């Protein structure tokens, strides 16, 4: 059974939510559970998109499209 595929903007938003929850004292496991993903997914997302802002994400997508051409 395939899961829902998140858009990159949603991923960045959810990573930010985890950071906020951790700042409030929640553990990573609790924070990840609250946003509705597994820890493995969270760490994969953090590896790919960690520390990115929305403007940086737009630039990354633009460069990926350019490289495909």
PDB file of N, CA, C and O in Angstrom:
ATOM      1  N   UNK A   1       0.844  -1.172   0.000  1.00  0.00           N
ATOM      2  CA  UNK A   1       0.000   0.000   0.000  1.00  0.00           C
ATOM      3  C   UNK A   1       0.890   1.234   0.000  1.00  0.00           C
ATOM      4  O   UNK A   1       1.702   1.435   0.891  1.00  0.00           O
ATOM      5  N   UNK A   2       0.754   2.044  -0.994  1.00  0.00           N
ATOM      6  CA  UNK A   2       1.574   3.235  -1.128  1.00  0.00           C
ATOM      7  C   UNK A   2       1.014   4.357  -0.257  1.00  0.00           C
ATOM      8  O   UNK A   2      -0.194   4.504  -0.099  1.00  0.00           O
ATOM      9  N   UNK A   3       1.928   5.151   0.273  1.00  0.00           N
ATOM     10  CA  UNK A   3       1.517   6.274   1.099  1.00  0.00           C
ATOM     11  C   UNK A   3       1.362   7.539   0.284  1.00  0.00           C
ATOM     12  O   UNK A   3       1.567   7.556  -0.919  1.00  0.00           O
ATOM     13  N   UNK A   4       1.001   8.607   0.951  1.00  0.00           N
ATOM     14  CA  UNK A   4       0.821   9.897   0.305  1.00  0.00           C
ATOM     15  C   UNK A   4       2.187  10.530   0.064  1.00  0.00           C
ATOM     16  O   UNK A   4       3.034  10.537   0.939  1.00  0.00           O
ATOM     17  N   UNK A   5       2.392  11.056  -1.109  1.00  0.00           N
ATOM     18  CA  UNK A   5       3.657  11.708  -1.428  1.00  0.00           C
ATOM     19  C   UNK A   5       3.528  13.194  -1.122  1.00  0.00           C
ATOM     20  O   UNK A   5       2.667  13.878  -1.662  1.00  0.00           O
ATOM     21  N   UNK A   6       4.402  13.696  -0.267  1.00  0.00           N
ATOM     22  CA  UNK A   6       4.372  15.092   0.143  1.00  0.00           C
ATOM     23  C   UNK A   6       5.094  15.963  -0.878  1.00  0.00           C
ATOM     24  O   UNK A   6       6.070  15.534  -1.483  1.00  0.00           O
ATOM     25  N   UNK A   7       4.633  17.185  -1.035  1.00  0.00           N
ATOM     26  CA  UNK A   7       5.317  18.142  -1.882  1.00  0.00           C
ATOM     27  C   UNK A   7       6.478  18.731  -1.097  1.00  0.00           C
ATOM     28  O   UNK A   7       6.485  18.737   0.139  1.00  0.00           O
ATOM     29  N   UNK A   8       7.469  19.236  -1.813  1.00  0.00           N
ATOM     30  CA  UNK A   8       8.669  19.750  -1.168  1.00  0.00           C
ATOM     31  C   UNK A   8       8.355  20.892  -0.199  1.00  0.00           C
ATOM     32  O   UNK A   8       8.956  20.986   0.880  1.00  0.00           O
ATOM     33  N   UNK A   9       7.403  21.744  -0.555  1.00  0.00           N
ATOM     34  CA  UNK A   9       7.037  22.859   0.328  1.00  0.00           C
ATOM     35  C   UNK A   9       6.443  22.346   1.634  1.00  0.00           C
ATOM     36  O   UNK A   9       6.716  22.881   2.701  1.00  0.00           O
ATOM     37  N   UNK A  10       5.642  21.283   1.527  1.00  0.00           N
ATOM     38  CA  UNK A  10       5.046  20.690   2.723  1.00  0.00           C
ATOM     39  C   UNK A  10       6.115  20.049   3.599  1.00  0.00           C
ATOM     40  O   UNK A  10       6.031  20.096   4.824  1.00  0.00           O
ATOM     41  N   UNK A  11       7.100  19.441   2.962  1.00  0.00           N
ATOM     42  CA  UNK A  11       8.188  18.800   3.710  1.00  0.00           C
ATOM     43  C   UNK A  11       8.954  19.834   4.518  1.00  0.00           C
ATOM     44  O   UNK A  11       9.214  19.651   5.703  1.00  0.00           O
ATOM     45  N   UNK A  12       9.302  20.955   3.890  1.00  0.00           N
ATOM     46  CA  UNK A  12      10.032  22.014   4.584  1.00  0.00           C
ATOM     47  C   UNK A  12       9.201  22.540   5.742  1.00  0.00           C
ATOM     48  O   UNK A  12       9.721  22.778   6.843  1.00  0.00           O
ATOM     49  N   UNK A  13       7.908  22.678   5.533  1.00  0.00           N
ATOM     50  CA  UNK A  13       7.018  23.147   6.585  1.00  0.00           C
ATOM     51  C   UNK A  13       6.979  22.169   7.758  1.00  0.00           C
ATOM     52  O   UNK A  13       7.046  22.572   8.920  1.00  0.00           O
ATOM     53  N   UNK A  14       6.898  20.881   7.453  1.00  0.00           N
ATOM     54  CA  UNK A  14       6.851  19.871   8.514  1.00  0.00           C
ATOM     55  C   UNK A  14       8.181  19.789   9.270  1.00  0.00           C
ATOM     56  O   UNK A  14       8.188  19.590  10.486  1.00  0.00           O
ATOM     57  N   UNK A  15       9.290  19.961   8.566  1.00  0.00           N
ATOM     58  CA  UNK A  15      10.588  19.976   9.249  1.00  0.00           C
ATOM     59  C   UNK A  15      10.656  21.146  10.224  1.00  0.00           C
ATOM     60  O   UNK A  15      11.182  21.019  11.333  1.00  0.00           O
ATOM     61  N   UNK A  16      10.112  22.275   9.818  1.00  0.00           N
ATOM     62  CA  UNK A  16      10.081  23.447  10.691  1.00  0.00           C
ATOM     63  C   UNK A  16       9.197  23.185  11.908  1.00  0.00           C
ATOM     64  O   UNK A  16       9.532  23.577  13.027  1.00  0.00           O
ATOM     65  N   UNK A  17       8.072  22.493  11.707  1.00  0.00           N
ATOM     66  CA  UNK A  17       7.191  22.160  12.820  1.00  0.00           C
ATOM     67  C   UNK A  17       7.910  21.288  13.847  1.00  0.00           C
ATOM     68  O   UNK A  17       7.751  21.478  15.053  1.00  0.00           O
ATOM     69  N   UNK A  18       8.710  20.342  13.376  1.00  0.00           N
ATOM     70  CA  UNK A  18       9.462  19.478  14.283  1.00  0.00           C
ATOM     71  C   UNK A  18      10.455  20.309  15.087  1.00  0.00           C
ATOM     72  O   UNK A  18      10.606  20.112  16.292  1.00  0.00           O
ATOM     73  N   UNK A  19      11.124  21.259  14.436  1.00  0.00           N
ATOM     74  CA  UNK A  19      12.066  22.129  15.149  1.00  0.00           C
ATOM     75  C   UNK A  19      11.354  22.901  16.248  1.00  0.00           C
ATOM     76  O   UNK A  19      11.876  23.033  17.360  1.00  0.00           O
ATOM     77  N   UNK A  20      10.166  23.406  15.950  1.00  0.00           N
ATOM     78  CA  UNK A  20       9.398  24.167  16.935  1.00  0.00           C
ATOM     79  C   UNK A  20       9.003  23.275  18.110  1.00  0.00           C
ATOM     80  O   UNK A  20       9.142  23.655  19.279  1.00  0.00           O
ATOM     81  N   UNK A  21       8.523  22.073  17.805  1.00  0.00           N
ATOM     82  CA  UNK A  21       8.121  21.146  18.867  1.00  0.00           C
ATOM     83  C   UNK A  21       9.305  20.752  19.740  1.00  0.00           C
ATOM     84  O   UNK A  21       9.166  20.614  20.956  1.00  0.00           O
ATOM     85  N   UNK A  22      10.465  20.570  19.124  1.00  0.00           N
ATOM     86  CA  UNK A  22      11.654  20.244  19.904  1.00  0.00           C
ATOM     87  C   UNK A  22      12.030  21.410  20.815  1.00  0.00           C
ATOM     88  O   UNK A  22      12.456  21.200  21.945  1.00  0.00           O
ATOM     89  N   UNK A  23      11.866  22.613  20.335  1.00  0.00           N
ATOM     90  CA  UNK A  23      12.136  23.792  21.149  1.00  0.00           C
ATOM     91  C   UNK A  23      11.216  23.894  22.345  1.00  0.00           C
ATOM     92  O   UNK A  23      11.560  24.476  23.370  1.00  0.00           O
ATOM     93  N   UNK A  24      10.034  23.319  22.217  1.00  0.00           N
ATOM     94  CA  UNK A  24       9.065  23.319  23.303  1.00  0.00           C
ATOM     95  C   UNK A  24       9.282  22.152  24.264  1.00  0.00           C
ATOM     96  O   UNK A  24       8.514  21.976  25.198  1.00  0.00           O
ATOM     97  N   UNK A  25      10.295  21.335  23.990  1.00  0.00           N
ATOM     98  CA  UNK A  25      10.635  20.266  24.918  1.00  0.00           C
ATOM     99  C   UNK A  25      10.228  18.867  24.486  1.00  0.00           C
ATOM    100  O   UNK A  25      10.437  17.910  25.238  1.00  0.00           O
ATOM    101  N   UNK A  26       9.663  18.716  23.320  1.00  0.00           N
ATOM    102  CA  UNK A  26       9.254  17.389  22.852  1.00  0.00           C
ATOM    103  C   UNK A  26      10.476  16.634  22.306  1.00  0.00           C
ATOM    104  O   UNK A  26      11.410  17.243  21.796  1.00  0.00           O
ATOM    105  N   UNK A  27      10.452  15.327  22.428  1.00  0.00           N
ATOM    106  CA  UNK A  27      11.519  14.521  21.840  1.00  0.00           C
ATOM    107  C   UNK A  27      11.268  14.416  20.338  1.00  0.00           C
ATOM    108  O   UNK A  27      10.181  14.721  19.854  1.00  0.00           O
ATOM    109  N   UNK A  28      12.277  13.967  19.614  1.00  0.00           N
ATOM    110  CA  UNK A  28      12.121  13.809  18.170  1.00  0.00           C
ATOM    111  C   UNK A  28      11.013  12.807  17.875  1.00  0.00           C
ATOM    112  O   UNK A  28      10.186  13.035  16.991  1.00  0.00           O
ATOM    113  N   UNK A  29      10.970  11.719  18.610  1.00  0.00           N
ATOM    114  CA  UNK A  29       9.948  10.697  18.377  1.00  0.00           C
ATOM    115  C   UNK A  29       8.545  11.272  18.555  1.00  0.00           C
ATOM    116  O   UNK A  29       7.649  11.010  17.742  1.00  0.00           O
ATOM    117  N   UNK A  30       8.334  12.061  19.597  1.00  0.00           N
ATOM    118  CA  UNK A  30       7.022  12.658  19.836  1.00  0.00           C
ATOM    119  C   UNK A  30       6.671  13.670  18.746  1.00  0.00           C
ATOM    120  O   UNK A  30       5.555  13.698  18.243  1.00  0.00           O
ATOM    121  N   UNK A  31       7.643  14.499  18.382  1.00  0.00           N
ATOM    122  CA  UNK A  31       7.409  15.538  17.375  1.00  0.00           C
ATOM    123  C   UNK A  31       7.088  14.924  16.017  1.00  0.00           C
ATOM    124  O   UNK A  31       6.170  15.375  15.323  1.00  0.00           O
ATOM    125  N   UNK A  32       7.826  13.887  15.658  1.00  0.00           N
ATOM    126  CA  UNK A  32       7.606  13.228  14.368  1.00  0.00           C
ATOM    127  C   UNK A  32       6.237  12.573  14.347  1.00  0.00           C
ATOM    128  O   UNK A  32       5.521  12.623  13.341  1.00  0.00           O
ATOM    129  N   UNK A  33       5.839  11.980  15.441  1.00  0.00           N
ATOM    130  CA  UNK A  33       4.523  11.348  15.524  1.00  0.00           C
ATOM    131  C   UNK A  33       3.421  12.398  15.353  1.00  0.00           C
ATOM    132  O   UNK A  33       2.402  12.143  14.718  1.00  0.00           O
ATOM    133  N   UNK A  34       3.634  13.594  15.898  1.00  0.00           N
ATOM    134  CA  UNK A  34       2.620  14.645  15.804  1.00  0.00           C
ATOM    135  C   UNK A  34       2.439  15.155  14.378  1.00  0.00           C
ATOM    136  O   UNK A  34       1.331  15.537  14.001  1.00  0.00           O
ATOM    137  N   UNK A  35       3.508  15.167  13.593  1.00  0.00           N
ATOM    138  CA  UNK A  35       3.358  15.628  12.200  1.00  0.00           C
ATOM    139  C   UNK A  35       2.901  14.505  11.282  1.00  0.00           C
ATOM    140  O   UNK A  35       2.583  14.745  10.122  1.00  0.00           O
ATOM    141  N   UNK A  36       2.885  13.276  11.769  1.00  0.00           N
ATOM    142  CA  UNK A  36       2.295  12.173  11.027  1.00  0.00           C
ATOM    143  C   UNK A  36       3.212  11.450  10.063  1.00  0.00           C
ATOM    144  O   UNK A  36       2.754  10.955   9.041  1.00  0.00           O
ATOM    145  N   UNK A  37       4.507  11.371  10.372  1.00  0.00           N
ATOM    146  CA  UNK A  37       5.436  10.605   9.539  1.00  0.00           C
ATOM    147  C   UNK A  37       6.281   9.705  10.441  1.00  0.00           C
ATOM    148  O   UNK A  37       6.269   9.846  11.660  1.00  0.00           O
ATOM    149  N   UNK A  38       7.008   8.789   9.827  1.00  0.00           N
ATOM    150  CA  UNK A  38       7.885   7.917  10.609  1.00  0.00           C
ATOM    151  C   UNK A  38       9.220   8.612  10.845  1.00  0.00           C
ATOM    152  O   UNK A  38       9.567   9.586  10.164  1.00  0.00           O
ATOM    153  N   UNK A  39       9.964   8.091  11.800  1.00  0.00           N
ATOM    154  CA  UNK A  39      11.280   8.671  12.082  1.00  0.00           C
ATOM    155  C   UNK A  39      12.206   8.514  10.888  1.00  0.00           C
ATOM    156  O   UNK A  39      12.981   9.414  10.580  1.00  0.00           O
ATOM    157  N   UNK A  40      12.121   7.393  10.204  1.00  0.00           N
ATOM    158  CA  UNK A  40      12.966   7.166   9.031  1.00  0.00           C
ATOM    159  C   UNK A  40      12.684   8.218   7.961  1.00  0.00           C
ATOM    160  O   UNK A  40      13.605   8.773   7.366  1.00  0.00           O
ATOM    161  N   UNK A  41      11.418   8.499   7.729  1.00  0.00           N
ATOM    162  CA  UNK A  41      11.039   9.519   6.749  1.00  0.00           C
ATOM    163  C   UNK A  41      11.547  10.881   7.184  1.00  0.00           C
ATOM    164  O   UNK A  41      12.077  11.646   6.373  1.00  0.00           O
ATOM    165  N   UNK A  42      11.392  11.192   8.468  1.00  0.00           N
ATOM    166  CA  UNK A  42      11.869  12.474   8.980  1.00  0.00           C
ATOM    167  C   UNK A  42      13.362  12.647   8.743  1.00  0.00           C
ATOM    168  O   UNK A  42      13.794  13.688   8.247  1.00  0.00           O
ATOM    169  N   UNK A  43      14.158  11.642   9.065  1.00  0.00           N
ATOM    170  CA  UNK A  43      15.605  11.760   8.892  1.00  0.00           C
ATOM    171  C   UNK A  43      15.994  11.849   7.418  1.00  0.00           C
ATOM    172  O   UNK A  43      16.925  12.569   7.060  1.00  0.00           O
ATOM    173  N   UNK A  44      15.258  11.159   6.549  1.00  0.00           N
ATOM    174  CA  UNK A  44      15.528  11.256   5.108  1.00  0.00           C
ATOM    175  C   UNK A  44      15.218  12.661   4.611  1.00  0.00           C
ATOM    176  O   UNK A  44      15.987  13.262   3.866  1.00  0.00           O
ATOM    177  N   UNK A  45      14.070  13.204   5.040  1.00  0.00           N
ATOM    178  CA  UNK A  45      13.706  14.565   4.660  1.00  0.00           C
ATOM    179  C   UNK A  45      14.726  15.563   5.181  1.00  0.00           C
ATOM    180  O   UNK A  45      15.101  16.493   4.479  1.00  0.00           O
ATOM    181  N   UNK A  46      15.158  15.381   6.430  1.00  0.00           N
ATOM    182  CA  UNK A  46      16.115  16.314   7.019  1.00  0.00           C
ATOM    183  C   UNK A  46      17.435  16.298   6.261  1.00  0.00           C
ATOM    184  O   UNK A  46      18.065  17.331   6.065  1.00  0.00           O
ATOM    185  N   UNK A  47      17.816  15.121   5.791  1.00  0.00           N
ATOM    186  CA  UNK A  47      19.047  14.995   5.012  1.00  0.00           C
ATOM    187  C   UNK A  47      18.935  15.754   3.689  1.00  0.00           C
ATOM    188  O   UNK A  47      19.871  16.416   3.257  1.00  0.00           O
ATOM    189  N   UNK A  48      17.772  15.674   3.053  1.00  0.00           N
ATOM    190  CA  UNK A  48      17.568  16.325   1.761  1.00  0.00           C
ATOM    191  C   UNK A  48      17.257  17.810   1.868  1.00  0.00           C
ATOM    192  O   UNK A  48      17.775  18.617   1.093  1.00  0.00           O
ATOM    193  N   UNK A  49      16.381  18.188   2.793  1.00  0.00           N
ATOM    194  CA  UNK A  49      15.845  19.542   2.843  1.00  0.00           C
ATOM    195  C   UNK A  49      16.179  20.307   4.119  1.00  0.00           C
ATOM    196  O   UNK A  49      15.688  21.414   4.309  1.00  0.00           O
ATOM    197  N   UNK A  50      16.979  19.745   5.008  1.00  0.00           N
ATOM    198  CA  UNK A  50      17.250  20.369   6.297  1.00  0.00           C
ATOM    199  C   UNK A  50      17.857  21.751   6.170  1.00  0.00           C
ATOM    200  O   UNK A  50      18.795  21.968   5.415  1.00  0.00           O
ATOM    201  N   UNK A  51      17.299  22.716   6.898  1.00  0.00           N
ATOM    202  CA  UNK A  51      17.820  24.073   6.919  1.00  0.00           C
ATOM    203  C   UNK A  51      17.425  24.921   5.722  1.00  0.00           C
ATOM    204  O   UNK A  51      17.858  26.063   5.608  1.00  0.00           O
ATOM    205  N   UNK A  52      16.610  24.389   4.834  1.00  0.00           N
ATOM    206  CA  UNK A  52      16.216  25.122   3.631  1.00  0.00           C
ATOM    207  C   UNK A  52      15.022  26.025   3.895  1.00  0.00           C
ATOM    208  O   UNK A  52      14.126  25.678   4.638  1.00  0.00           O
ATOM    209  N   UNK A  53      15.039  27.176   3.267  1.00  0.00           N
ATOM    210  CA  UNK A  53      13.890  28.074   3.295  1.00  0.00           C
ATOM    211  C   UNK A  53      13.104  27.875   1.998  1.00  0.00           C
ATOM    212  O   UNK A  53      13.599  27.268   1.050  1.00  0.00           O
ATOM    213  N   UNK A  54      11.905  28.408   1.938  1.00  0.00           N
ATOM    214  CA  UNK A  54      11.072  28.246   0.753  1.00  0.00           C
ATOM    215  C   UNK A  54      11.723  28.846  -0.491  1.00  0.00           C
ATOM    216  O   UNK A  54      11.625  28.304  -1.579  1.00  0.00           O
ATOM    217  N   UNK A  55      12.387  29.984  -0.344  1.00  0.00           N
ATOM    218  CA  UNK A  55      13.027  30.609  -1.503  1.00  0.00           C
ATOM    219  C   UNK A  55      14.168  29.741  -2.029  1.00  0.00           C
ATOM    220  O   UNK A  55      14.370  29.625  -3.239  1.00  0.00           O
ATOM    221  N   UNK A  56      14.909  29.125  -1.121  1.00  0.00           N
ATOM    222  CA  UNK A  56      15.996  28.237  -1.519  1.00  0.00           C
ATOM    223  C   UNK A  56      15.436  26.998  -2.209  1.00  0.00           C
ATOM    224  O   UNK A  56      16.024  26.489  -3.160  1.00  0.00           O
ATOM    225  N   UNK A  57      14.312  26.533  -1.742  1.00  0.00           N
ATOM    226  CA  UNK A  57      13.673  25.363  -2.331  1.00  0.00           C
ATOM    227  C   UNK A  57      13.233  25.655  -3.763  1.00  0.00           C
ATOM    228  O   UNK A  57      13.425  24.831  -4.656  1.00  0.00           O
ATOM    229  N   UNK A  58      12.687  26.834  -3.985  1.00  0.00           N
ATOM    230  CA  UNK A  58      12.275  27.216  -5.335  1.00  0.00           C
ATOM    231  C   UNK A  58      13.482  27.264  -6.264  1.00  0.00           C
ATOM    232  O   UNK A  58      13.422  26.809  -7.412  1.00  0.00           O
ATOM    233  N   UNK A  59      14.580  27.787  -5.788  1.00  0.00           N
ATOM    234  CA  UNK A  59      15.805  27.863  -6.591  1.00  0.00           C
ATOM    235  C   UNK A  59      16.331  26.459  -6.903  1.00  0.00           C
ATOM    236  O   UNK A  59      16.778  26.186  -8.019  1.00  0.00           O
ATOM    237  N   UNK A  60      16.277  25.558  -5.933  1.00  0.00           N
ATOM    238  CA  UNK A  60      16.718  24.186  -6.137  1.00  0.00           C
ATOM    239  C   UNK A  60      15.888  23.504  -7.229  1.00  0.00           C
ATOM    240  O   UNK A  60      16.441  22.849  -8.115  1.00  0.00           O
ATOM    241  N   UNK A  61      14.573  23.661  -7.176  1.00  0.00           N
ATOM    242  CA  UNK A  61      13.709  23.076  -8.196  1.00  0.00           C
ATOM    243  C   UNK A  61      14.040  23.638  -9.575  1.00  0.00           C
ATOM    244  O   UNK A  61      14.065  22.915 -10.564  1.00  0.00           O
ATOM    245  N   UNK A  62      14.272  24.941  -9.624  1.00  0.00           N
ATOM    246  CA  UNK A  62      14.609  25.594 -10.883  1.00  0.00           C
ATOM    247  C   UNK A  62      15.899  25.022 -11.467  1.00  0.00           C
ATOM    248  O   UNK A  62      15.982  24.729 -12.662  1.00  0.00           O
ATOM    249  N   UNK A  63      16.895  24.829 -10.633  1.00  0.00           N
ATOM    250  CA  UNK A  63      18.163  24.271 -11.089  1.00  0.00           C
ATOM    251  C   UNK A  63      18.017  22.820 -11.538  1.00  0.00           C
ATOM    252  O   UNK A  63      18.640  22.403 -12.515  1.00  0.00           O
ATOM    253  N   UNK A  64      17.201  22.049 -10.839  1.00  0.00           N
ATOM    254  CA  UNK A  64      16.983  20.657 -11.229  1.00  0.00           C
ATOM    255  C   UNK A  64      16.335  20.573 -12.605  1.00  0.00           C
ATOM    256  O   UNK A  64      16.715  19.744 -13.430  1.00  0.00           O
ATOM    257  N   UNK A  65      15.354  21.449 -12.874  1.00  0.00           N
ATOM    258  CA  UNK A  65      14.715  21.459 -14.188  1.00  0.00           C
ATOM    259  C   UNK A  65      15.704  21.849 -15.270  1.00  0.00           C
ATOM    260  O   UNK A  65      15.712  21.287 -16.358  1.00  0.00           O
ATOM    261  N   UNK A  66      16.550  22.825 -14.966  1.00  0.00           N
ATOM    262  CA  UNK A  66      17.554  23.273 -15.926  1.00  0.00           C
ATOM    263  C   UNK A  66      18.548  22.164 -16.233  1.00  0.00           C
ATOM    264  O   UNK A  66      18.934  21.951 -17.387  1.00  0.00           O
ATOM    265  N   UNK A  67      18.938  21.422 -15.222  1.00  0.00           N
ATOM    266  CA  UNK A  67      19.893  20.323 -15.418  1.00  0.00           C
ATOM    267  C   UNK A  67      19.288  19.181 -16.218  1.00  0.00           C
ATOM    268  O   UNK A  67      20.002  18.484 -16.929  1.00  0.00           O
ATOM    269  N   UNK A  68      17.993  18.974 -16.121  1.00  0.00           N
ATOM    270  CA  UNK A  68      17.333  17.934 -16.891  1.00  0.00           C
ATOM    271  C   UNK A  68      17.348  18.247 -18.382  1.00  0.00           C
ATOM    272  O   UNK A  68      17.420  17.344 -19.207  1.00  0.00           O
ATOM    273  N   UNK A  69      17.306  19.519 -18.721  1.00  0.00           N
ATOM    274  CA  UNK A  69      17.333  19.918 -20.128  1.00  0.00           C
ATOM    275  C   UNK A  69      18.726  19.727 -20.639  1.00  0.00           C
ATOM    276  O   UNK A  69      19.107  19.254 -21.575  1.00  0.00           O
TER     277      UNK A  69
END
